């Protein structure tokens, strides 16, 4: 457990399984939380399921790829809490699985980049000045093993996550002297709705879909809270010398 009392954590994609785990970890450790998501009902479900109240948490419906919506969301967070200590850029979309490059829709590829890349960019762009003025802050972006390895069928998703990893390093280099650290987590498989949806797609082709998912030496996907624990560490004072890193959290699946 970390001492985040009085800190404010902004989490995008807060309505997802992993987003809910991250919000839970922050609030369990004393932080106030700003839950941002594109669908009000999903972030409200996280809020309600965790038993949060208006004194320590706020839900903001916003599309992170919309510049005006991001600016408004950050203003709303500041109006509520007066500061932003942590930003977690989890919001992202996958696009179609197993689509060859020549089959991939340009419109879908653009949308994947709009959310995954430019959504992360816009959130950092609007939160960094707040953190710089405070003289402290920590940002955790979400990449993916797909952004590090050239998996077939993931042309847009993989490229978008590679861009996030690189933006993390750029921002870390620019802001270390301002007391702001920027890091990235690149998960492998995580036991979320997206993972289960991919298994359902594989069931259409394979008798045992898990035979076609590389889980690595641990033989299982990560649980969302295992990712949340890494987020909390990277935001904590215990990671005060960790900056510009990309944490590969894949259970060893890429070891070969």
XYZ file of C-alpha atoms in Angstrom:
256
model
C 0.000 0.000 0.000
C 1.201 3.498 -0.881
C 0.408 6.770 0.839
C -1.480 8.707 -1.834
C -3.601 10.708 0.599
C -4.374 14.136 -0.853
C -3.122 13.155 -4.311
C -5.316 13.324 -7.402
C -5.215 10.592 -10.048
C -6.728 11.054 -13.509
C -7.482 7.732 -15.208
C -8.705 7.482 -18.799
C -10.460 4.315 -19.885
C -11.768 4.130 -16.325
C -14.821 2.126 -17.363
C -12.767 -0.870 -18.492
C -11.763 -3.848 -16.356
C -8.214 -2.589 -16.034
C -9.368 0.992 -15.530
C -11.574 -0.080 -12.632
C -8.654 -1.931 -11.030
C -6.411 1.124 -11.369
C -9.034 3.429 -9.852
C -9.535 0.948 -7.015
C -5.815 0.799 -6.283
C -5.472 4.585 -6.214
C -8.518 5.156 -4.029
C -7.675 2.265 -1.691
C -4.308 3.957 -1.186
C -5.914 7.299 -0.366
C -5.956 9.209 -3.649
C -8.849 11.150 -5.094
C -9.834 9.949 -8.561
C -10.986 11.480 -11.822
C -12.644 8.784 -13.931
C -12.644 9.618 -17.640
C -14.361 7.481 -20.256
C -16.167 7.769 -23.546
C -19.345 6.183 -22.138
C -20.921 7.656 -19.016
C -22.556 4.363 -18.035
C -19.273 2.419 -17.914
C -17.368 4.917 -15.783
C -20.426 5.327 -13.573
C -20.448 1.546 -13.087
C -16.829 1.666 -11.911
C -17.725 4.540 -9.590
C -20.716 2.687 -8.143
C -19.048 -0.734 -7.934
C -16.173 0.746 -5.935
C -18.522 2.607 -3.619
C -16.964 5.981 -4.422
C -18.556 9.275 -3.442
C -18.429 12.835 -4.694
C -15.985 13.976 -2.055
C -13.199 11.811 -3.477
C -14.110 11.011 -7.066
C -15.670 12.493 -10.166
C -16.853 10.922 -13.440
C -16.232 12.797 -16.690
C -17.578 11.570 -20.012
C -15.074 12.521 -22.704
C -13.601 11.198 -25.938
C -9.851 11.566 -25.448
C -9.354 12.037 -29.192
C -11.456 15.231 -29.045
C -9.229 18.194 -28.156
C -12.052 20.353 -26.827
C -13.389 17.483 -24.711
C -9.946 16.840 -23.215
C -9.443 20.512 -22.359
C -12.874 20.613 -20.718
C -12.196 17.404 -18.771
C -8.914 18.712 -17.375
C -10.581 21.997 -16.397
C -13.346 20.054 -14.654
C -10.791 17.964 -12.759
C -8.970 21.112 -11.627
C -12.215 22.826 -10.651
C -13.026 19.823 -8.466
C -9.667 19.029 -6.864
C -7.302 21.902 -7.697
C -4.393 19.718 -8.776
C -3.398 16.662 -10.823
C -0.673 14.422 -9.426
C -1.026 11.310 -11.552
C -2.228 10.718 -15.098
C -2.858 7.202 -16.389
C -3.492 7.013 -20.130
C -5.280 3.699 -20.445
C -8.008 4.617 -22.955
C -7.504 2.755 -26.198
C -9.169 0.715 -28.903
C -7.931 -2.394 -30.599
C -9.469 -2.393 -34.047
C -10.046 -5.658 -35.912
C -7.921 -8.706 -35.100
C -6.175 -10.779 -37.739
C -6.725 -8.249 -40.537
C -3.941 -8.196 -43.091
C -2.524 -4.823 -44.068
C -4.175 -4.843 -47.494
C -7.534 -5.687 -45.901
C -7.425 -3.110 -43.111
C -9.862 -0.215 -43.337
C -8.110 3.156 -43.536
C -10.948 4.722 -41.558
C -10.486 2.182 -38.760
C -6.712 2.645 -38.778
C -7.243 6.399 -38.410
C -9.634 5.838 -35.512
C -7.179 3.530 -33.724
C -4.498 6.216 -34.010
C -6.882 8.994 -32.991
C -7.693 7.281 -29.695
C -4.488 5.435 -28.847
C -1.921 7.971 -30.023
C -3.554 11.372 -30.174
C -5.708 10.677 -27.114
C -2.556 9.978 -25.111
C -0.885 13.040 -26.624
C -3.801 15.352 -25.809
C -4.080 14.149 -22.227
C -0.356 14.640 -21.655
C -0.383 18.000 -23.409
C -3.124 19.312 -21.129
C -1.963 17.750 -17.846
C 1.755 18.452 -18.154
C 1.474 22.230 -17.599
C -0.464 21.551 -14.390
C 2.214 19.166 -13.140
C 5.013 21.499 -14.212
C 3.453 24.336 -12.219
C 3.198 22.034 -9.191
C 6.801 20.905 -9.610
C 5.766 17.266 -9.391
C 3.711 14.612 -11.116
C 3.801 11.169 -12.666
C 2.338 9.950 -15.936
C 1.851 6.305 -16.869
C 0.987 5.518 -20.474
C -0.095 2.136 -21.779
C 1.765 0.554 -24.645
C 1.588 -3.145 -25.477
C 3.756 -6.053 -26.494
C 2.143 -5.420 -29.883
C 3.993 -2.108 -29.996
C 7.322 -3.880 -29.494
C 6.959 -6.905 -31.760
C 5.565 -7.127 -35.280
C 2.591 -9.397 -34.737
C 0.652 -10.227 -37.883
C -2.843 -8.791 -38.136
C -2.174 -5.816 -35.841
C -0.834 -3.203 -38.246
C -2.678 -0.221 -36.745
C -2.850 -1.303 -33.110
C 0.808 -2.309 -32.982
C 1.982 0.870 -34.691
C -0.173 3.005 -32.400
C 1.295 1.400 -29.286
C 4.826 1.799 -30.648
C 4.048 5.497 -31.005
C 2.854 5.662 -27.390
C 6.096 4.045 -26.192
C 8.122 6.588 -28.149
C 6.019 9.549 -26.973
C 6.618 8.383 -23.416
C 10.361 8.667 -23.922
C 10.040 12.095 -25.553
C 7.912 13.459 -22.725
C 10.161 11.923 -20.070
C 13.211 13.547 -21.639
C 11.509 16.930 -21.792
C 10.033 16.952 -18.287
C 12.452 15.228 -15.942
C 13.867 18.593 -14.920
C 10.386 19.800 -14.013
C 9.830 17.113 -11.398
C 7.515 15.154 -13.694
C 8.224 11.510 -14.506
C 6.716 9.742 -17.523
C 6.747 5.972 -17.923
C 4.954 3.306 -19.934
C 3.625 -0.188 -19.262
C 3.441 -2.699 -22.111
C 1.255 -5.631 -21.049
C 0.861 -8.954 -22.732
C -2.460 -10.735 -22.279
C -4.615 -9.395 -19.449
C -7.815 -11.098 -18.290
C -10.212 -8.419 -19.486
C -13.295 -8.241 -21.682
C -11.010 -7.578 -24.661
C -9.027 -10.760 -23.975
C -12.219 -12.787 -23.660
C -13.569 -11.239 -26.857
C -10.438 -12.320 -28.723
C -10.855 -15.857 -27.376
C -14.433 -15.845 -28.664
C -13.146 -14.867 -32.115
C -10.597 -17.687 -32.017
C -13.335 -20.168 -31.081
C -14.763 -19.648 -34.556
C -11.580 -21.189 -35.986
C -9.924 -23.315 -33.298
C -11.232 -26.106 -31.070
C -9.228 -24.786 -28.121
C -8.588 -21.048 -28.499
C -6.036 -21.014 -25.677
C -3.809 -23.247 -27.814
C -3.440 -20.252 -30.123
C -2.755 -17.635 -27.453
C 0.838 -17.428 -26.253
C 0.631 -17.067 -22.474
C 4.308 -17.625 -21.706
C 5.973 -19.498 -18.828
C 3.384 -18.418 -16.249
C 0.671 -20.093 -18.298
C -2.021 -17.511 -17.639
C -3.015 -13.955 -18.502
C -2.368 -11.188 -15.996
C -5.172 -10.062 -13.739
C -6.126 -6.358 -14.017
C -4.982 -5.666 -10.458
C -1.494 -6.890 -11.336
C -1.282 -4.065 -13.874
C -2.766 -1.630 -11.346
C -0.027 -2.529 -8.882
C 2.638 -1.584 -11.436
C 0.855 1.707 -12.122
C 0.800 2.536 -8.422
C 4.487 1.723 -8.030
C 5.451 3.935 -10.978
C 3.451 6.808 -9.488
C 4.884 6.335 -6.004
C 7.977 7.879 -4.431
C 9.527 4.412 -4.480
C 9.918 4.868 -8.246
C 11.410 8.357 -7.906
C 14.360 7.479 -10.174
C 12.292 5.646 -12.796
C 11.728 7.883 -15.821
C 11.295 7.207 -19.532
C 11.030 3.452 -19.065
C 8.812 0.952 -20.841
C 7.830 -1.781 -18.396
C 7.263 -5.043 -20.251
C 4.676 -6.875 -18.136
C 3.886 -9.959 -20.183
C 4.577 -12.872 -17.835
C 7.483 -13.863 -20.072
C 5.353 -14.515 -23.171
C 7.916 -12.811 -25.435
C 10.853 -14.869 -24.149
C 10.422 -17.235 -27.066
